[in-house]
Backbone as a ProteinNet text record, in pm:
[ID]
protein_1_A
[PRIMARY]
MSRIDLKNYHREAMQTADKAFSERNTGNFSVAKELFRKAFEQELKACEMLKYEWECEPTRSVVFRSAASLAFNASLYRDAEKLICEALLGNPPEEIADELRDLYEQVNFERHLKLRGVTLQPNELQIALSGDDVGFGMISSRKKNLILSSIKSMLLRSILKKKKEPFTSKPKKLPIDLLESVPRGASFAVSLRLTYLDEPDQTKLKLGSSLIE
[TERTIARY]
-319.5	-409.4	-554.2	-629.7	-770.6	-853.8	-918.4	-999	-1119.9	-1167.1	-1279.1	-1236.6	-1117.1	-1066.7	-1043.3	-989.3	-962	-1090.7	-1195	-1323.5	-1383.3	-1366.7	-1421.8	-1352.7	-1220.3	-1145.7	-1188.7	-1199.9	-1236.8	-1379.9	-1470.1	-1609.9	-1622.6	-1552	-1555.8	-1501.6	-1394.2	-1334.6	-1432	-1501.6	-1595.5	-1716.7	-1760.5	-1872.7	-1834.9	-1713.4	-1665.8	-1645.5	-1594.8	-1573.4	-1705.8	-1810.9	-1942.5	-1988.3	-1963.9	-1999.8	-1916.5	-1788.5	-1699.3	-1745.9	-1780.7	-1829	-1959	-2045.2	-2170.9	-2145.5	-2052.8	-2019.9	-1956.9	-1870.9	-1806.2	-1906.3	-2002.4	-2103.2	-2191.8	-2202.9	-2283.9	-2197.6	-2068.6	-1982	-1910.1	-1923.8	-1855.3	-1716	-1627.5	-1498.6	-1407.4	-1405.3	-1317.4	-1363.3	-1494.7	-1548.3	-1518.3	-1536.7	-1510.6	-1365.5	-1273.4	-1131.5	-1096.9	-1155	-1129.5	-1186.5	-1301.6	-1361.1	-1278.3	-1225.9	-1139.1	-1012.7	-960	-841.6	-872.4	-989.8	-1029.7	-1047.8	-1112.2	-1131.9	-997.9	-904.9	-770.8	-702.9	-711.5	-649.5	-711.8	-842.1	-909.1	-863.6	-855.1	-812.8	-665.8	-586.7	-444.6	-422.1	-511.6	-501.6	-515.6	-604.4	-620.4	-495.2	-435.4	-311.8	-199.2	-189	-82.7	-97.4	-221.3	-244.5	-206.4	-209.3	-183.6	-45.6	32.8	158.4	248.1	261.6	351.8	276.6	146.2	64.9	67.7	184.4	206.9	112.2	72.1	-11.8	-161	-193.1	-334.6	-390.7	-401.9	-452.1	-584.5	-673.9	-653.7	-681	-710.6	-747.1	-642.1	-514.5	-407.8	-405	-401.3	-391.5	-518.1	-634	-759.8	-761.8	-718.9	-718	-614.8	-496.7	-394.8	-440.2	-506.5	-559.8	-664.4	-750.4	-853	-790.3	-689.1	-622.3	-553.1	-489.4	-421.1	-521.1	-636.6	-739.7	-793.2	-811.5	-858.1	-753.7	-626.4	-519	-517.9	-538.8	-543.1	-655.7	-773.4	-887.1	-868.5	-783.3	-752.6	-633.4	-584.2	-466.7	-338.9	-334.4	-213.9	-136.4	-77.4	-22.2	99	182.5	299.2	256	154.2	102.7	42.7	-30.6	-90.9	17.2	121.1	231.4	297.2	323.8	389.3	299.9	171	79	65.4	64.5	58	180.9	297.4	422	422.7	373.9	368.4	273.7	162.6	67.7	128.6	201.2	262.6	380	438	547	497.4	367.1	309.3	276.7	169.3	128.9	-14.6	-41.6	-179.7	-221.4	-349	-399.4	-375.1	-358.7	-320.8	-421	-548	-650.1	-632.4	-606.5	-587.6	-454.9	-353.7	-224	-240.2	-321.1	-345.2	-417.5	-511.4	-582.7	-487	-393.5	-294.2	-203.8	-165.3	-81.8	-157.9	-286.8	-368.6	-377.1	-395	-402.7	-269.7	-160.2	-27.3	-11.2	-64.1	-57.8	-139.5	-254.1	-335.2	-262.6	-197	-121	-9.7	62.1	171	119.3	2.3	-55	-86.6	-146.4	-180	-54.4	49.1	174.6	236.3	220.8	269	200.1	67.9	-4.9	38.3	55.6	92.8	227.5	321.7	454.2	446.1	343.7	325.8	225.2	190.4	101.4	-42	-85.3	-223	-299.9	-415.3	-501.7	-637.1	-679.6	-807.9	-911	-1029.5	-1141.6	-1208.8	-1296.9	-1362.7	-1448.4	-1488.9	-1565.6	-1477.2	-1346	-1251.7	-1166.4	-1111.6	-1016.3	-913	-798.2	-696	-667.7	-652.2	-612.9	-481.8	-392.1	-265.1	-258.5	-239.8	-245	-107.5	-79.1	46.9	21	110.9	93.5	145.2	117.7	170	116	-8	-70.5	-51.6	40.3	56.8	200.7	215.6	346.5	344.3	452.2	457.9	364.5	247.7	149	65.2	74.6	-3	-63.8	-179.7	-247.4	-337.7	-362.8	-458.9	-596.1	-658.2	-788.3	-893.4	-884.1	-979.2	-966.5	-840.8	-817.6	-863.6	-834	-874	-1025.3	-1096.3	-1242.5	-1303.6	-1243.5	-1292	-1276.7	-1162.4	-1137.3	-1231.9	-1250.6	-1340	-1483.7	-1523.5	-1657.5	-1675.9	-1572	-1579.1	-1589.9	-1514.6	-1520.3	-1659.3	-1715	-1848.6	-1952.8	-1939.5	-2032.3	-2020.2	-1896.5	-1875.1	-1939.8	-1924.4	-1985	-2136.6	-2191.5	-2336.9	-2389.1	-2319.3	-2359.7	-2362.9	-2261.2	-2252.7	-2366.6	-2400.2	-2509.9	-2642.2	-2667.4	-2792.7	-2800.7	-2685.6	-2682.5	-2722.1	-2671	-2706.3	-2854.9	-2911.2	-3053.9	-3141.8	-3075.8	-3145.6	-3229.9	-3171.8	-3238.1	-3162.6	-3231.6	-3164.6	-3075.3	-2965.7	-2875.6	-2906.5	-2916.5	-2934.4	-2812.9	-2777.9	-2658.4	-2670.4	-2795	-2816.5	-2921.9	-2883.8	-2980.5	-3024.3	-3149	-3202	-3120.5	-3079.5	-3005	-2913	-2788.6	-2693.9	-2711.6	-2730	-2750.4	-2620.5	-2507.2	-2379.2	-2295.7	-2196.4	-2099.3	-1963.7	-1857.3	-1721.8	-1658	-1607.8	-1531.9	-1385	-1316.6	-1179	-1081.6	-972.5	-872.7	-781.1	-694.6	-590.2	-494.8	-455.8	-364.4	-231.6	-173.3	-42.3	52.4	178.8	277.7	312	254.9	286.9	253.5	323.8	275.5	158.4	37.5	-71.9	-164.7	-179.8	-260.7	-359.3	-482	-584.3	-660.3	-719.2	-809.6	-951.8	-1041	-1181	-1267.9	-1369.6	-1463.6	-1602.4	-1668.8	-1803.4	-1905.2	-1998	-2100	-2231.7	-2342	-2474.1	-2510.7	-2593.2	-2648	-2790.5	-2818.5	-2954.5	-3012.8	-2925.5	-2974	-2886	-2892.5	-2801.5	-2819.2	-2937.8	-2961.5	-2934.4	-2895.1	-2869.4	-2745.1	-2752.8	-2636.6	-2520.4	-2402.3	-2284.6	-2252.1	-2210.7	-2168.4	-2026.4	-1991.9	-1855.5	-1794.6	-1677.6	-1604.8	-1536.5	-1555.8	-1494.8	-1570.6	-1549.3	-1609.4	-1760.9	-1818.6	-1964.1	-2030.5	-1953.1	-2010.1	-1965.9	-1837.7	-1784.8	-1759.4	-1829.9	-1812.3	-1777.2
-1427.2	-1333.1	-1368.3	-1273.3	-1294.9	-1254.5	-1351.1	-1320.6	-1233.3	-1244	-1159.8	-1013.5	-985.8	-848.6	-797.8	-885.1	-847.6	-805.2	-884.6	-853.6	-725.3	-704.5	-584.4	-458.5	-462.7	-348.1	-315.6	-421.7	-401.7	-349.7	-405.5	-360.7	-214.2	-175.8	-36.3	57.5	14.1	96	115.1	8.9	17.8	103.8	97.3	180.8	329.3	359.5	497.5	543	452.8	486.2	516.4	442.6	469.2	611.3	654.3	791	892.7	858.8	948.6	966.3	857.7	866.3	946.5	927.7	1002	1151.5	1189.7	1332	1388.3	1310.8	1358.3	1375.2	1285	1292.6	1415.8	1470.2	1590.7	1716.1	1701.1	1817.9	1858.7	1781.2	1814.7	1751.3	1806.3	1743.4	1738.4	1845.2	1847.5	1746.8	1736	1636.9	1496.4	1476.7	1345.2	1304.3	1398	1365.1	1320.8	1387.8	1349.1	1210.6	1180.6	1047.7	940.4	972.1	876.5	850.8	955.4	938.6	847.6	867.5	783.9	638.6	619.7	483.8	417.1	494.8	443.3	395.7	474.2	436.5	309.9	292.9	170.9	49.6	66.9	-43.9	-77.1	22.7	0.1	-99.3	-100.3	-197.2	-340	-356.8	-489.4	-525.5	-427.4	-451.8	-498.4	-437.3	-473.6	-617.8	-665.2	-803.8	-901.6	-855.9	-943.7	-923.7	-834.6	-793.8	-910.6	-1007.4	-1120.2	-1250.6	-1238.6	-1356.8	-1378.4	-1417.5	-1424	-1519.1	-1624.5	-1725	-1699.5	-1594.6	-1564.2	-1481.1	-1547.2	-1481.5	-1544.6	-1465.2	-1325	-1220.8	-1267.5	-1172.8	-1064.2	-1104.1	-1007.1	-896.5	-933.9	-834	-750.2	-809.9	-734.7	-625.7	-661.3	-563.6	-454.2	-491.4	-390.8	-299.6	-356.5	-274.8	-177.3	-224.6	-139.9	-24.3	-54.3	49.8	150.2	101	189.7	280.2	227.4	306.2	414.6	380.8	479.4	588.1	548.7	647	739.7	682.9	762.3	864.9	822.7	914	1019.8	990.1	1087.2	1174.9	1158.4	1232.6	1197.7	1078.3	1029.1	942.8	1007.8	936.5	850.3	897.1	817.9	691.1	701.4	583	485	536.6	450.9	378.5	451	393.7	278	297.3	193	69.9	91.5	-21.1	-102.7	-35.2	-106.2	-193.9	-138.5	-215.2	-335.4	-316.2	-427.2	-535.6	-494.4	-592.7	-673.3	-607.3	-674.8	-762.5	-735.4	-820.1	-958.9	-968.8	-1097.7	-1180.9	-1255.2	-1343.3	-1314.7	-1191.6	-1158	-1229.6	-1266.1	-1319.5	-1217	-1263.7	-1174.6	-1061	-1090.6	-986.4	-873	-910.6	-808.7	-736.8	-808.5	-745.5	-639.1	-666.4	-567.9	-445.5	-467.6	-355.8	-271.9	-336.6	-265	-179.8	-234.5	-158.5	-38.5	-57.2	54.2	164.6	123.3	220.4	293.1	221.6	282.9	392.6	369.3	470.7	593.9	572.6	686	766.3	696.1	763.4	847.7	790.2	863.6	987.7	975.3	1089.7	1203.1	1168.9	1270.9	1335.6	1256	1311.4	1404.2	1368.6	1451.4	1588.5	1588.5	1714.6	1796.1	1726.9	1796.5	1865.2	1800.3	1859.2	1987.4	1998.5	2117.3	2215.4	2192.9	2286	2280.3	2167.2	2152.8	2059.2	2105	2022.3	2010.4	1887.8	1864.7	1814.4	1874.1	1824.7	1711	1631.8	1519.8	1562.4	1690.8	1735.7	1810.6	1784.3	1848.4	1743.8	1782.7	1698.3	1788.3	1732.3	1807.6	1739.8	1820	1766.4	1832.3	1753.5	1804.3	1763.9	1859.3	1836.4	1854.3	1776.2	1789.8	1756.1	1799.3	1772.4	1887.2	1881.5	1981.4	2121	2131	2262.1	2312.4	2248.7	2282.1	2324.4	2434.8	2478.2	2483.5	2526.8	2532.4	2642.6	2603.6	2699.5	2763	2715.4	2772.1	2659.9	2690.1	2591.1	2664	2602.8	2655.7	2664.4	2781.4	2798.1	2707.5	2688.5	2600.6	2458.1	2411	2273.9	2259	2359	2351.1	2345.9	2432	2434.6	2303.4	2242.9	2114.7	2005.8	2005.3	1904.5	1924	2048.9	2074.9	2038.9	2061.9	2024.7	1873.4	1799.4	1652.4	1602.5	1665.4	1626.9	1653.5	1768.8	1803.9	1704.9	1664.9	1567.7	1433.6	1392.2	1265.7	1268.5	1381.2	1393.3	1390.4	1457.1	1457.8	1317.1	1242	1103.1	1022.7	1043.1	969	1005.5	1135	1179.6	1120.6	1126.6	1072.3	921.5	856	711.7	679.3	759.6	739	762	858.3	888.8	797.9	710.7	619.9	696.4	806.7	887.4	874.5	884.1	869.5	989.9	964.7	1072.1	1112.8	1242.6	1294.5	1378.8	1379.4	1451.3	1602	1652.1	1795.1	1816.3	1796.2	1816.3	1961.9	1984.7	2120.3	2208.3	2150.9	2229.7	2138.4	2176.8	2098.9	2133.5	2033.4	2063.2	2090.6	2089.6	2107.4	2212.5	2260.7	2349.1	2316.4	2357.9	2336.4	2470.4	2483.2	2601.1	2571.3	2662.5	2638.2	2725.7	2666.3	2741	2818.7	2901.1	2967.3	2860.2	2862.8	2761	2757.4	2637.4	2618.9	2557.9	2589.7	2536.8	2393.2	2299.5	2157.7	2096.8	2146.9	2145.3	2243.8	2199.7	2291.9	2219.9	2272.2	2204.1	2300.4	2254.2	2331.3	2235.8	2291.7	2214.5	2251.1	2152.6	2173.3	2136.5	2218.3	2188.2	2171.4	2062.6	2033.7	2105.8	2178.3	2250.6	2246.6	2265.1	2266.3	2406.2	2414.4	2540.6	2556.4	2672.1	2705.5	2604.9	2530.8	2435.4	2448	2562.2	2586.1	2489.5	2429.4	2340.1	2194.4	2169.5	2032.2	1978.3	1855.5	1792.8	1790.2	1824.6	1828.6	1689.9	1684.3	1558.3	1528.3	1404.3	1362.1	1300.9	1347.6	1285.7	1161.7	1051.5	927.7	809.2	692.6	570.9	573.2	649.4	649.3	731.1	818.6	901.5	853.6	835.9	798.3	647.2	580	434	395.2
889.8	823.6	853.3	905.5	934.6	812.5	751.7	634	669.4	794.9	837.7	838.9	895.8	897.4	755.6	672	533.4	462.6	477.5	414.3	470	601.6	664.1	612.9	602.9	551.9	408.9	328	187.5	175.8	254.6	248.8	290.4	397.5	442.2	334	268.9	163.2	48	8.8	-102.4	-67.3	57.2	99.4	95.2	140.6	136.8	-7	-91.4	-232.1	-302.3	-269	-327.7	-294.8	-171.9	-132	-210.4	-230.7	-304.4	-448.3	-513.7	-651.8	-659	-560.5	-557.8	-546	-458	-441.4	-569	-633	-754.7	-867.9	-875.3	-981.5	-969.1	-847.4	-827.3	-824.4	-856.5	-868.1	-741.4	-632.7	-507.5	-507.2	-588.5	-613.9	-490.7	-411.4	-294.5	-189.4	-169.5	-75.7	-125.6	-254.7	-314.8	-295.5	-314.9	-303	-160.6	-61.6	77	106.7	50.3	70	-0.6	-119.8	-188.2	-105.2	-43.3	41.7	160.8	219.9	333.4	289.6	174.4	121.5	92.4	38.4	10.6	139.1	244.3	371.8	428.5	407	452.5	371.8	239.7	154	175.6	212.6	235.1	349.4	446.2	556.2	502.8	405.9	344	264.9	197.7	122	213	329	423.7	469.6	479.4	519.5	409	284.9	170.1	107.9	163.8	100.8	63.2	150.7	124.3	97.3	71.9	40.7	-110.8	-162.9	-307.8	-380.4	-314.6	-380.4	-360.6	-289.3	-263.1	-378.8	-492	-612	-655.9	-715.2	-758	-649.7	-524.9	-419.1	-399.9	-393.7	-367.2	-473.6	-598.9	-705.4	-717.1	-689.6	-695.3	-588.6	-467.1	-358	-383.9	-432.4	-463.2	-577	-676.4	-786.3	-733.9	-645.5	-586.2	-508.7	-427.3	-348.8	-440.4	-546.5	-641.6	-711.6	-747.8	-813.2	-720.4	-592.8	-495.3	-474.4	-469.2	-457.3	-578.2	-695.6	-818.8	-812	-768.9	-760.5	-652.5	-553.8	-449.1	-485.3	-608.2	-658.6	-583.4	-525.1	-457.2	-557.5	-654.5	-768.3	-732.7	-643	-603.5	-530.8	-445.1	-375.8	-475.8	-572.2	-674.8	-753.6	-788.8	-865.4	-790.9	-662.1	-582.9	-566.3	-546.4	-529.3	-657.2	-770.4	-898.4	-916	-883.4	-895.9	-802.8	-679.7	-584.8	-632.7	-692.4	-743.7	-857	-945.9	-1060.1	-1018.2	-902.3	-850.6	-811.1	-784.1	-747.8	-870.4	-860.6	-970.9	-1014	-1057	-1094.3	-1222.3	-1233.8	-1360.7	-1471.5	-1593.2	-1702.4	-1723.3	-1707.3	-1726.3	-1625.5	-1499.3	-1396.2	-1417.2	-1462.1	-1491.1	-1598.5	-1699.9	-1805.8	-1749.9	-1658.8	-1597.3	-1513.2	-1445.5	-1366.3	-1456.1	-1570.9	-1665	-1720.8	-1748.6	-1797.6	-1692.1	-1566.8	-1458	-1442.3	-1461.5	-1452.2	-1557.8	-1676.3	-1782	-1743.4	-1681.8	-1637.2	-1529.9	-1437.2	-1331.1	-1392.1	-1487.2	-1552.1	-1625.1	-1687.3	-1758.1	-1660.5	-1545.3	-1446.8	-1388.6	-1367.8	-1318.8	-1423.8	-1550.3	-1660.1	-1657.5	-1635.4	-1627.7	-1506.5	-1393.4	-1269.1	-1283.3	-1350.1	-1370	-1451.8	-1533.6	-1617.6	-1560.2	-1434.5	-1366.1	-1411.8	-1467.6	-1517.1	-1425.2	-1377.1	-1293.8	-1361.6	-1389.3	-1456.2	-1357.2	-1362.6	-1284.6	-1361.3	-1294.5	-1364.4	-1483.6	-1492.1	-1608.6	-1707.6	-1702.3	-1792.3	-1863.7	-1977.4	-2047.1	-2112.9	-2144.5	-2215.5	-2347.9	-2452.9	-2582.1	-2622.5	-2677	-2729.3	-2875.6	-2963.4	-3107.3	-3169.6	-3270.8	-3344.4	-3490.7	-3578.1	-3720.7	-3804.9	-3934.6	-4027.6	-4001.1	-3948.8	-3926.2	-3784.2	-3708.7	-3567.8	-3541.2	-3465.6	-3417.9	-3267.3	-3205.2	-3059.1	-3009.5	-2956	-2907.2	-3015.2	-3139.8	-3250.7	-3334.1	-3394.7	-3478.2	-3577.6	-3691.1	-3787.5	-3720.6	-3721.1	-3656.3	-3719.4	-3852.1	-3920.7	-3869.1	-3855.6	-3807.6	-3662.7	-3579.9	-3439.4	-3425.2	-3497.5	-3488.5	-3537	-3638.5	-3688.8	-3582.7	-3514.6	-3410.9	-3293.1	-3248.4	-3135.4	-3170.2	-3294.5	-3338.8	-3333.7	-3371.3	-3367.1	-3223.8	-3131.4	-2990.7	-2935.3	-2969.1	-2922.2	-2973.5	-3097.1	-3155.6	-3084.2	-3052.6	-2981.9	-2843.9	-2771.7	-2639.4	-2648.7	-2750.5	-2768.2	-2793.3	-2877.7	-2904	-2773.7	-2689.3	-2563.4	-2469.7	-2464.4	-2378.8	-2425.3	-2556.1	-2609.8	-2591.1	-2601.6	-2578.9	-2436	-2339.5	-2199.4	-2176.5	-2249.7	-2235.1	-2320.2	-2398.4	-2488.4	-2590.1	-2639	-2740.8	-2872.2	-2986.5	-3116.4	-3146.6	-3217.5	-3258.2	-3401.2	-3425.6	-3561.1	-3597	-3724.3	-3767.9	-3748.7	-3746.9	-3726.6	-3618.1	-3492	-3383.2	-3376.1	-3332.7	-3327.7	-3232.6	-3119.6	-3022.5	-2943.5	-2935.1	-2855.7	-2708.6	-2621.1	-2479	-2404	-2475.1	-2408.1	-2479.8	-2409.8	-2471.5	-2410.3	-2478.3	-2429.6	-2398	-2276.3	-2238.3	-2264.1	-2330.7	-2375.2	-2297.4	-2249.8	-2175.2	-2269.5	-2212.4	-2290.4	-2341.9	-2469	-2523.6	-2450.1	-2442.8	-2380.7	-2482.5	-2469.8	-2562.6	-2532.6	-2606.4	-2591.7	-2726	-2829.2	-2966.5	-2968.2	-2933	-2907.3	-2811.1	-2689	-2587.4	-2526.1	-2507.1	-2436.5	-2346.2	-2239.5	-2154.8	-2191.7	-2189	-2223.6	-2105.4	-2079.4	-1971.9	-2029.8	-1991.7	-2040.3	-1953.8	-2016.6	-1941.1	-2016.7	-1944.1	-2006.9	-2053.6	-2156.9	-2205.2	-2153.1	-2091.7	-2047.6	-1950.2	-1878.5	-1779.4	-1655.5	-1584.3	-1472.6	-1356.6	-1343.4	-1230.7	-1264.3	-1388.6	-1431.9	-1361.7	-1316.9	-1255	-1352.1	-1303.8	-1389.8	-1443.1	-1566.5	-1626.6	-1589.2	-1583.2	-1554.5	-1678.4	-1715.8	-1825.6	-1772.6	-1836.1	-1789.5	-1843.7	-1784.3	-1837.6	-1829.3	-1733.1	-1721.3	-1831.4	-1897.9	-2004.6	-2141.2	-2159.5	-2290.2	-2293.3	-2378.2	-2387.3	-2529.1
[MASK]
+++++++++++++++++++++++++++++++++++++++++++++++++++++++++++++++++++++++++++++++++++++++++++++++++++++++++++++++++++++++++++++++++++++++++++++++++++++++++++++++++++++++++++++++++++++++++++++++++++++++++++++++++++++

């Protein structure tokens, strides 16, 4: 195994991934996905070099986790699933093993949505509600509006936190709105899209770790 080649493959993958994240942050989702796929293919070369290097830890598990994450972002869920399993077959440090398990849960969630014909963009999320006021595809309108209001408030807090601005319980104007899809029968499930009000040129926000902390 050439460590120089290994580092080069990984560095190239990270450089491509940086471009992918940049494109996704500006709303160019299709371009971003292709770049994530390219980054994944680059990182996969590093994985192949480490496949049977069981004692090369934490390098082995870190590289496999990176490749799995890139596959996930490229919507290559089966590839991500296999890489996570291969990483866990080795001897990853417990912290990295926990991160791999968390990523596996995210992969399973996306596969769950895909099986039901639901595709979420990075500025979208899906909520599924259940309880006494919920039936298959039906919900109390009062309860639904209360939940959506809470989600909107949470997103506003996150935005203001990023801008380092104080949060007030009754802001003069909310800079965001939520677009709601047609309800689907899954107890009660809808997709939500985050959008700006009266700011058409504003860069699109991304739902994820960079927004919600």
